[in-house]
Coordinates of C-alpha atoms in Angstrom, one line a residue:
Chain A
M1 CA -86.4 90.5 108.5
R2 CA -86.5 86.7 108.2
R3 CA -89.7 85.1 106.9
M4 CA -91.4 82.8 109.4
W5 CA -93.5 79.7 109.0
I6 CA -95.6 78.7 112.0
L7 CA -97.2 75.3 112.3
G8 CA -100.4 75.4 114.5
I9 CA -101.9 72.3 116.1
E10 CA -105.2 72.1 117.9
S11 CA -106.6 68.9 119.6
S12 CA -108.3 70.1 122.8
C13 CA -111.7 68.5 122.1
D14 CA -113.3 66.8 119.1
E15 CA -111.6 68.6 116.2
T16 CA -108.1 67.9 115.0
G17 CA -106.8 71.0 113.3
L18 CA -103.5 71.8 111.7
A19 CA -102.4 75.0 109.9
L20 CA -99.5 76.8 108.5
Y21 CA -99.3 80.5 109.0
H22 CA -96.7 82.7 107.4
D23 CA -95.9 86.1 109.0
Q24 CA -96.1 87.9 105.7
R25 CA -98.4 85.8 103.6
G26 CA -100.9 85.1 106.4
L27 CA -102.8 81.9 106.6
V28 CA -101.5 79.7 103.8
A29 CA -102.9 76.2 104.6
H30 CA -105.3 74.8 107.1
A31 CA -107.1 71.5 107.5
V32 CA -109.6 70.3 110.2
H33 CA -111.0 66.9 110.8
S34 CA -114.2 67.0 112.8
Q35 CA -115.3 64.0 114.9
I36 CA -118.9 65.0 114.8
D37 CA -119.9 61.8 112.8
L38 CA -117.9 59.7 115.3
H39 CA -119.7 61.2 118.3
Q40 CA -123.1 61.6 116.8
A41 CA -124.0 58.0 117.6
Y42 CA -123.2 58.6 121.3
G43 CA -125.0 62.0 121.7
G44 CA -121.8 63.8 122.8
V45 CA -118.0 63.9 122.7
V46 CA -116.4 60.9 124.1
P47 CA -113.0 61.7 125.6
E48 CA -111.2 58.5 124.9
L49 CA -112.6 58.1 121.4
A50 CA -111.5 61.7 120.8
S51 CA -107.9 61.0 121.8
R52 CA -107.7 57.9 119.7
D53 CA -109.1 59.7 116.7
H54 CA -106.6 62.6 117.1
V55 CA -103.8 60.0 117.0
R56 CA -105.2 58.6 113.7
R57 CA -105.7 62.0 112.1
I58 CA -102.8 64.2 113.1
V59 CA -100.0 62.9 110.9
P60 CA -102.1 62.8 107.6
L61 CA -103.3 66.3 108.3
Y62 CA -99.8 67.5 109.0
R63 CA -98.7 66.1 105.6
Q64 CA -101.7 67.7 104.0
V65 CA -100.9 71.2 105.2
L66 CA -97.3 70.9 104.2
A67 CA -98.3 69.8 100.7
D68 CA -100.9 72.5 100.4
A69 CA -98.4 75.2 101.4
G70 CA -95.8 73.7 99.1
I71 CA -93.1 73.6 101.8
V72 CA -91.2 70.8 103.6
A73 CA -90.9 70.2 107.3
A74 CA -87.4 71.8 107.5
D75 CA -89.1 75.1 106.5
I76 CA -91.1 75.3 109.7
D77 CA -89.7 77.9 112.1
A78 CA -91.9 77.3 115.1
V79 CA -94.6 74.9 116.3
A80 CA -97.6 76.3 118.2
Y81 CA -100.0 74.0 119.9
T82 CA -103.0 74.0 122.2
A83 CA -101.7 73.2 125.7
G84 CA -105.1 73.7 127.4
P85 CA -107.7 73.9 128.6
G86 CA -109.5 70.9 127.2
L87 CA -109.6 67.1 127.6
A88 CA -106.3 65.8 129.0
G89 CA -106.0 62.8 126.6
A90 CA -106.9 64.9 123.6
L91 CA -104.5 67.7 124.5
L92 CA -101.6 65.2 125.1
V93 CA -101.9 64.0 121.5
G94 CA -101.3 67.5 120.0
A95 CA -98.7 68.4 122.6
A96 CA -96.7 65.2 122.1
F97 CA -96.8 65.6 118.3
A98 CA -95.9 69.3 118.4
E99 CA -93.0 68.9 120.8
S100 CA -91.7 65.9 118.8
V101 CA -91.8 67.9 115.5
A102 CA -90.1 70.8 117.3
L103 CA -87.4 68.6 118.8
A104 CA -86.7 66.8 115.5
L105 CA -86.4 70.1 113.7
G106 CA -84.5 71.9 116.4
R107 CA -87.2 74.6 116.5
P108 CA -89.1 76.2 119.4
A109 CA -92.5 74.8 120.4
I110 CA -95.0 77.4 121.8
P111 CA -97.8 76.2 124.1
I112 CA -100.9 78.2 123.4
H113 CA -104.1 78.8 125.5
H114 CA -107.0 77.5 123.5
L115 CA -109.2 80.5 124.2
E116 CA -106.5 82.9 123.3
G117 CA -106.6 81.2 119.9
H118 CA -110.4 81.8 119.7
L119 CA -110.3 85.4 120.8
L120 CA -107.6 86.4 118.4
S121 CA -109.1 84.5 115.5
P122 CA -111.2 87.5 114.1
L123 CA -107.8 89.2 113.5
L124 CA -107.2 86.6 110.8
S125 CA -110.1 88.0 108.7
A126 CA -109.7 90.5 105.9
D127 CA -111.2 93.4 107.9
P128 CA -109.9 92.8 111.4
P129 CA -110.7 94.7 114.6
A130 CA -107.9 96.8 116.2
Y131 CA -107.0 96.6 119.9
P132 CA -108.5 97.2 122.4
F133 CA -111.8 95.3 122.1
V134 CA -114.3 93.2 124.1
A135 CA -114.4 89.5 123.3
L136 CA -117.4 87.3 123.9
L137 CA -116.3 83.7 124.0
V138 CA -119.2 81.2 123.7
S139 CA -118.8 77.5 123.1
G140 CA -119.7 74.1 124.6
G141 CA -117.2 74.5 127.4
H142 CA -116.9 78.2 127.9
T143 CA -118.9 81.4 128.2
Q144 CA -117.0 84.5 129.1
L145 CA -116.4 88.2 128.4
M146 CA -112.9 89.5 128.2
R147 CA -111.3 92.9 127.7
V148 CA -108.5 92.4 125.1
S149 CA -105.9 95.2 125.3
A150 CA -103.1 93.5 123.3
V151 CA -101.7 90.1 122.7
G152 CA -101.4 88.5 126.1
E153 CA -103.3 91.3 127.9
Y154 CA -106.7 89.9 128.8
E155 CA -108.9 91.0 131.6
M156 CA -111.8 88.7 132.6
L157 CA -115.0 90.8 132.8
G158 CA -117.4 88.0 133.5
E159 CA -118.1 84.3 133.0
T160 CA -120.6 81.6 133.5
L161 CA -121.3 80.5 137.1
D162 CA -122.5 77.1 136.0
D163 CA -123.2 75.7 132.5
A164 CA -121.7 77.1 129.4
A165 CA -124.1 78.5 126.7
G166 CA -123.2 75.7 124.3
E167 CA -123.7 73.1 126.9
A168 CA -127.2 74.6 127.6
F169 CA -127.9 74.4 123.9
D170 CA -126.8 70.7 123.8
K171 CA -128.6 69.6 126.9
T172 CA -131.8 71.5 125.9
A173 CA -131.6 69.8 122.5
K174 CA -131.4 66.5 124.3
L175 CA -134.4 67.3 126.5
L176 CA -136.3 68.1 123.2
G177 CA -135.2 64.8 121.7
L178 CA -133.0 66.4 119.1
P179 CA -129.8 64.7 117.6
Y180 CA -126.2 65.6 118.4
P181 CA -124.7 68.1 117.8
G182 CA -127.6 69.8 119.6
G183 CA -126.9 73.4 118.9
P184 CA -127.5 73.6 115.2
A185 CA -130.5 71.1 115.4
L186 CA -132.1 73.3 118.1
A187 CA -131.5 76.5 116.1
A188 CA -133.2 74.8 113.1
L189 CA -136.2 73.8 115.1
A190 CA -136.4 77.3 116.6
Q191 CA -136.9 78.7 113.1
Q192 CA -140.2 76.9 112.9
G193 CA -141.4 78.3 116.3
T194 CA -142.3 81.6 117.8
P195 CA -140.5 83.0 120.9
G196 CA -142.7 84.2 123.7
R197 CA -145.5 81.7 123.4
V198 CA -143.8 79.7 126.2
K199 CA -142.1 81.9 128.8
L200 CA -138.6 81.1 129.9
P201 CA -136.4 83.2 132.3
R202 CA -133.5 85.4 131.2
P203 CA -131.1 84.3 134.0
M204 CA -128.9 87.1 135.5
L205 CA -129.8 89.5 132.7
N206 CA -130.2 92.3 135.3
S207 CA -127.7 91.0 137.9
G208 CA -125.6 94.2 137.5
D209 CA -122.4 92.2 136.8
L210 CA -121.1 90.5 133.7
D211 CA -121.5 86.9 134.9
F212 CA -123.8 84.3 133.3
S213 CA -125.9 81.4 134.5
F214 CA -127.6 78.9 132.2
S215 CA -128.4 76.0 134.5
G216 CA -131.8 77.4 135.6
L217 CA -132.8 77.8 131.9
K218 CA -132.3 74.1 131.4
T219 CA -134.4 73.3 134.4
A220 CA -137.2 75.6 133.1
V221 CA -137.1 73.8 129.7
L222 CA -137.4 70.5 131.6
N223 CA -140.4 71.7 133.4
A224 CA -142.0 72.9 130.2
V225 CA -141.2 69.5 128.5
N226 CA -142.7 67.6 131.4
K227 CA -146.0 69.4 131.0
G228 CA -146.4 67.8 127.6
L229 CA -145.7 69.4 124.2
D230 CA -147.0 68.9 120.7
E231 CA -144.8 69.5 117.6
A232 CA -145.6 73.2 117.4
G233 CA -145.0 73.5 121.2
R234 CA -141.6 71.9 120.8
A235 CA -140.7 74.5 118.1
D236 CA -142.0 77.4 120.2
L237 CA -140.0 76.2 123.2
A238 CA -136.8 75.9 121.1
A239 CA -137.4 79.4 119.7
E240 CA -138.0 80.8 123.2
F241 CA -134.9 79.0 124.6
Q242 CA -132.7 80.4 121.8
E243 CA -134.2 83.9 122.3
A244 CA -133.5 83.7 126.1
V245 CA -129.9 82.7 125.6
V246 CA -129.4 85.3 122.9
D247 CA -131.1 88.0 125.1
V248 CA -128.6 87.3 127.9
L249 CA -125.6 87.1 125.6
V250 CA -126.5 90.3 123.9
G251 CA -127.5 92.1 127.1
K252 CA -124.2 91.2 128.8
S253 CA -122.1 92.0 125.8
L254 CA -123.6 95.5 125.6
A255 CA -123.1 96.0 129.3
A256 CA -119.4 95.0 128.9
L257 CA -119.0 97.5 126.1
R258 CA -120.6 100.2 128.3
Q259 CA -118.4 99.3 131.3
T260 CA -115.2 99.4 129.2
R261 CA -116.3 102.3 127.0
L262 CA -115.3 100.3 124.0
K263 CA -117.1 100.1 120.6
Q264 CA -115.7 96.9 119.2
L265 CA -117.0 93.5 120.1
V266 CA -115.4 90.2 118.9
V267 CA -117.5 87.1 119.1
A268 CA -115.7 83.7 119.1
G269 CA -116.4 80.1 119.8
G270 CA -118.9 77.6 118.3
V271 CA -122.1 79.4 119.6
G272 CA -120.8 82.5 117.7
A273 CA -122.0 80.8 114.5
N274 CA -125.7 81.0 115.7
R275 CA -127.6 83.1 113.2
R276 CA -130.1 84.6 115.6
L277 CA -127.2 85.8 117.9
R278 CA -125.4 87.4 114.9
E279 CA -128.6 89.2 113.7
R280 CA -129.3 90.6 117.1
L281 CA -125.7 91.7 117.8
D282 CA -125.3 93.3 114.3
L283 CA -128.5 95.3 114.9
E284 CA -127.7 96.4 118.5
L285 CA -124.1 97.4 117.7
A286 CA -125.1 99.3 114.5
Q287 CA -127.6 101.3 116.6
R288 CA -124.7 102.2 119.0
K289 CA -122.3 103.1 116.2
G290 CA -120.2 100.1 117.3
R291 CA -119.1 97.1 115.4
V292 CA -119.1 93.4 115.9
F293 CA -116.5 91.2 114.4
Y294 CA -116.7 87.4 113.8
P295 CA -114.0 85.0 112.7
E296 CA -114.6 83.5 109.3
L297 CA -117.3 80.8 109.6
A298 CA -114.6 78.1 109.0
L299 CA -112.6 79.4 112.0
C300 CA -115.6 79.7 114.4
T301 CA -115.2 76.1 115.6
D302 CA -111.9 74.7 116.8
N303 CA -109.0 74.9 114.3
G304 CA -105.3 75.0 113.9
A305 CA -105.2 78.3 112.1
M306 CA -106.1 80.3 115.3
I307 CA -103.4 78.5 117.2
A308 CA -100.7 79.1 114.5
F309 CA -101.8 82.8 114.5
A310 CA -101.7 83.1 118.3
G311 CA -98.2 81.6 118.2
A312 CA -97.1 84.0 115.5
Q313 CA -98.5 87.0 117.5
R314 CA -96.8 85.8 120.7
L315 CA -93.4 85.4 118.8
A316 CA -93.7 88.8 117.3
A317 CA -94.6 90.4 120.7
G318 CA -91.7 88.6 122.4
L319 CA -94.2 86.7 124.5
A320 CA -93.6 83.2 123.3
H321 CA -92.3 80.9 126.1
P322 CA -91.0 77.8 124.4
A323 CA -90.2 75.0 126.8
D324 CA -86.5 74.3 126.2
A325 CA -86.6 70.7 127.4
H326 CA -89.5 69.9 125.1
E327 CA -91.5 68.8 128.1
I328 CA -94.9 67.5 127.2
A329 CA -97.1 69.3 129.7
V330 CA -100.8 70.1 129.2
R331 CA -103.2 72.1 131.4
P332 CA -106.7 70.7 131.1
R333 CA -107.9 73.6 133.4
W334 CA -106.2 76.9 132.7
P335 CA -107.8 80.3 133.4
L336 CA -107.2 82.6 130.5
D337 CA -106.6 85.7 132.7
T338 CA -103.6 84.0 134.4
L339 CA -101.6 84.2 131.1
Chain B
M1 CA -138.6 53.1 155.3
N2 CA -135.7 52.5 157.8
D3 CA -132.7 54.3 159.1
S4 CA -131.0 53.7 155.7
T5 CA -133.4 55.8 153.7
V6 CA -134.5 59.4 154.0
V7 CA -137.0 61.0 151.6
I8 CA -137.2 64.8 151.5
D9 CA -139.5 66.9 149.4
L10 CA -137.9 70.0 147.8
A11 CA -140.3 72.7 146.8
D12 CA -137.8 74.7 144.7
T13 CA -134.1 75.3 143.8
A14 CA -133.5 77.0 147.2
A15 CA -134.7 73.8 148.9
T16 CA -132.3 71.7 146.8
E17 CA -129.5 74.0 147.8
A18 CA -130.5 73.8 151.4
L19 CA -130.3 70.0 151.2
G20 CA -126.8 70.4 149.8
A21 CA -126.0 72.5 152.8
R22 CA -127.2 69.9 155.2
L23 CA -125.2 67.2 153.4
A24 CA -122.1 69.5 153.6
H25 CA -122.1 69.3 157.4
A26 CA -122.5 65.5 157.3
L27 CA -119.4 64.7 155.1
A28 CA -116.4 62.6 156.1
P29 CA -113.2 61.9 154.1
G30 CA -113.4 59.0 151.7
L31 CA -117.2 59.3 151.3
C32 CA -118.5 58.5 147.8
V33 CA -121.9 60.0 147.0
F34 CA -123.8 59.2 143.8
L35 CA -126.1 62.0 142.5
E36 CA -128.8 60.5 140.3
G37 CA -131.6 62.2 138.3
D38 CA -132.4 63.4 134.8
L39 CA -131.0 66.5 133.1
G40 CA -132.3 69.5 135.1
A41 CA -133.2 67.5 138.2
G42 CA -130.9 69.7 140.3
K43 CA -127.7 67.6 140.8
T44 CA -125.3 70.5 140.2
T45 CA -127.6 72.8 142.2
L46 CA -127.3 70.5 145.2
V47 CA -123.5 70.5 144.9
R48 CA -123.6 74.3 144.7
G49 CA -125.6 74.5 148.0
L50 CA -123.1 72.0 149.5
L51 CA -120.0 74.0 148.5
R52 CA -121.6 77.4 149.5
A53 CA -122.3 76.0 152.9
L54 CA -118.7 75.0 153.3
G55 CA -117.7 78.6 152.6
H56 CA -116.8 78.3 148.9
S57 CA -117.6 81.6 147.4
G58 CA -116.2 81.0 143.9
K59 CA -118.0 79.6 140.9
V60 CA -119.6 76.1 140.9
K61 CA -119.3 75.2 137.2
S62 CA -120.9 72.2 135.6
P63 CA -118.3 69.5 135.2
T64 CA -120.0 68.2 132.1
F65 CA -117.2 69.5 129.8
T66 CA -114.2 68.9 132.1
L67 CA -115.5 65.6 133.7
L68 CA -114.0 66.7 137.1
E69 CA -114.0 69.9 139.0
P70 CA -111.7 69.6 142.1
Y71 CA -112.2 71.9 145.2
A72 CA -109.8 72.6 148.0
I73 CA -112.0 74.0 150.7
S74 CA -110.3 75.8 153.6
S75 CA -112.9 74.6 156.1
L76 CA -112.3 71.0 155.1
N77 CA -109.1 69.0 155.8
F78 CA -109.7 66.8 152.8
P79 CA -110.3 67.5 149.1
L80 CA -113.7 67.4 147.4
Y81 CA -114.2 66.2 143.9
H82 CA -117.2 66.9 141.7
F83 CA -117.5 64.4 138.8
D84 CA -119.9 64.3 135.9
F85 CA -119.8 61.3 133.5
Y86 CA -122.7 62.5 131.3
R87 CA -120.5 62.4 128.2
F88 CA -119.2 58.9 128.6
A89 CA -120.4 56.5 125.9
H90 CA -118.7 53.5 127.3
P91 CA -117.8 52.8 130.9
D92 CA -114.2 52.1 129.9
E93 CA -113.8 55.9 129.4
F94 CA -113.6 56.1 133.2
I95 CA -110.5 54.0 133.3
D96 CA -109.0 55.5 130.2
A97 CA -109.3 59.0 131.7
G98 CA -107.5 57.8 134.8
L99 CA -110.4 58.8 137.1
D100 CA -110.3 55.6 139.1
E101 CA -107.3 57.1 141.0
Y102 CA -109.7 59.4 142.9
F103 CA -111.8 56.6 144.3
G104 CA -111.1 54.2 147.2
Q105 CA -108.2 56.3 148.6
T106 CA -107.3 56.2 152.2
G107 CA -105.4 58.4 154.6
E108 CA -104.4 61.9 153.4
N109 CA -105.5 61.2 149.9
A110 CA -109.1 60.3 150.8
G111 CA -111.4 63.0 149.5
V112 CA -115.2 63.2 149.1
C113 CA -116.3 62.2 145.6
L114 CA -119.6 63.6 144.4
V115 CA -120.6 61.8 141.2
E116 CA -123.2 62.8 138.6
W117 CA -124.3 60.2 136.0
P118 CA -122.4 57.4 137.9
D119 CA -124.2 54.7 135.8
K120 CA -122.2 55.9 132.7
A121 CA -119.0 54.6 134.4
G122 CA -120.7 51.2 135.0
A123 CA -119.0 48.6 137.1
H124 CA -115.7 50.6 137.2
L125 CA -117.0 52.8 140.0
P126 CA -116.8 51.4 143.5
S127 CA -120.2 51.1 145.2
P128 CA -121.2 54.4 146.8
D129 CA -121.6 55.1 150.5
L130 CA -124.7 57.2 149.8
R131 CA -127.0 57.6 146.8
V132 CA -129.0 60.8 146.4
A133 CA -131.7 60.4 143.8
L134 CA -133.5 63.5 142.6
A135 CA -136.9 62.9 141.0
V136 CA -138.8 65.6 139.1
V137 CA -142.3 66.1 140.5
G138 CA -143.9 68.8 138.4
E139 CA -141.8 71.8 139.2
A140 CA -140.7 70.4 142.6
R141 CA -138.2 67.7 143.3
R142 CA -138.2 64.7 145.6
A143 CA -134.8 63.6 147.1
Q144 CA -134.4 60.0 148.2
L145 CA -131.2 59.5 150.2
V146 CA -130.1 55.9 150.6
A147 CA -127.2 54.8 152.7
C148 CA -125.3 51.9 151.2
S149 CA -122.5 51.4 153.8
E150 CA -121.6 52.0 157.4
G151 CA -120.1 55.3 156.4
G152 CA -123.2 56.2 154.5
R153 CA -125.4 55.4 157.4
A154 CA -123.3 57.6 159.7
C155 CA -123.5 60.4 157.2
L156 CA -127.2 60.0 157.0
S157 CA -127.6 60.1 160.7
R158 CA -125.4 63.3 160.9
L159 CA -127.5 64.8 158.1
S160 CA -130.7 64.0 160.0
A161 CA -129.3 65.8 163.0
V162 CA -128.5 68.9 161.1
V163 CA -131.3 71.4 161.4
A164 CA -132.1 72.5 157.8
S165 CA -129.8 75.5 157.5
R166 CA -129.8 78.0 154.8
P167 CA -126.6 78.5 152.8
P168 CA -124.8 81.7 153.8
A169 CA -125.7 84.7 151.5
A170 CA -123.1 85.0 148.7

């Protein structure tokens, strides 16, 4: 069997990620440029700045991964890239670059769904889960539970009805006067506080389905902030907020495992790096003789490795659908269960 | 206080959704509505009430991440767009993202534009027909609706005629 090099390109939001995955050697090279510093001043990701920064970063990162892997462009067998969902301008940078490289090399380009990259990313670790498993995807733009039966076989079990969990973290952080990115700053403040001193709701925890809602939690935080808080009060509120989000994420994940009668949970997306969430999931799953799998920390946030890997998996499964005309088409809104 | 301004006290989230439902029945194609108020004031909640009242049973996601959530509602013969410019750092982002194409349309392309954080797009946004400002009053909210055009005044008078109706149960 011929050996394969897959180039992976991710540019759906504020990280430019490139990687080279080899079907026998695994992940050989990957590089990510994060725009956190760029957006920090503005308190959030700025779409147009994001696209411009992707343009600046993508070629140097491409050269870097080629050099790190010790190969030349002609060695690349396929180019996988994030075609959606995400910010249209940001996606177009990666798509245009990927299709151009593929066209120049006479190789296929494989459009990949960003969330498929995330939910397959734990399979890149040294001790990967086996299909089937339940995946909890939690990030700034997404919160959903999926049943993953095989590559390309995803069933939506539940998702947020309003705000994503990461968005709730970011906006709550802003309400508490914390700097961007809000999630890690809020988690740090929560460590100094005690949950339960201020009471916040656990939205939809007992709704009987697997959907989420975080918008009401944000409103409850606003009401608490408006009543006036001292330093200790802020920390307690941060701790209670984090506990409320974690309670809901954990409760719904366990319900999804019960409903599907599965024992393996995969957690992907930026919020999956939250320490309190990991502690609680590890404990709950251990008590149920189940297991929870996380991508390596470096692969929790957006990266090219997961896109290269998803491309390789799709190629191996005969599920890659290269656009023969090298059309540059992105899908800023693209439900994962329509793959 | 005149026929261009209406102030409504909203005791809770349900009241905010009910105001959205009233607004739903007062819409007309081409109408541009600014939704103003701090984080957590209930802007998206109002839009949820509005969409539910029009028979939309699907999700009403925050457009903060995507900037725009479009809706094709079968009970309306025009599209409805829910914008959120919260993440803009500079008003030019609005033009760069190509969002100006949705505003000021006429004929078949004229939809209703509901805009959260309109100030972040600055002068690029056309002036609205209606502004809905949600103020936080303890745990309650106070909505001030101000008509800024003929279309806005017509909308407001239709809204005042609508008996406060509850959104249909999901």
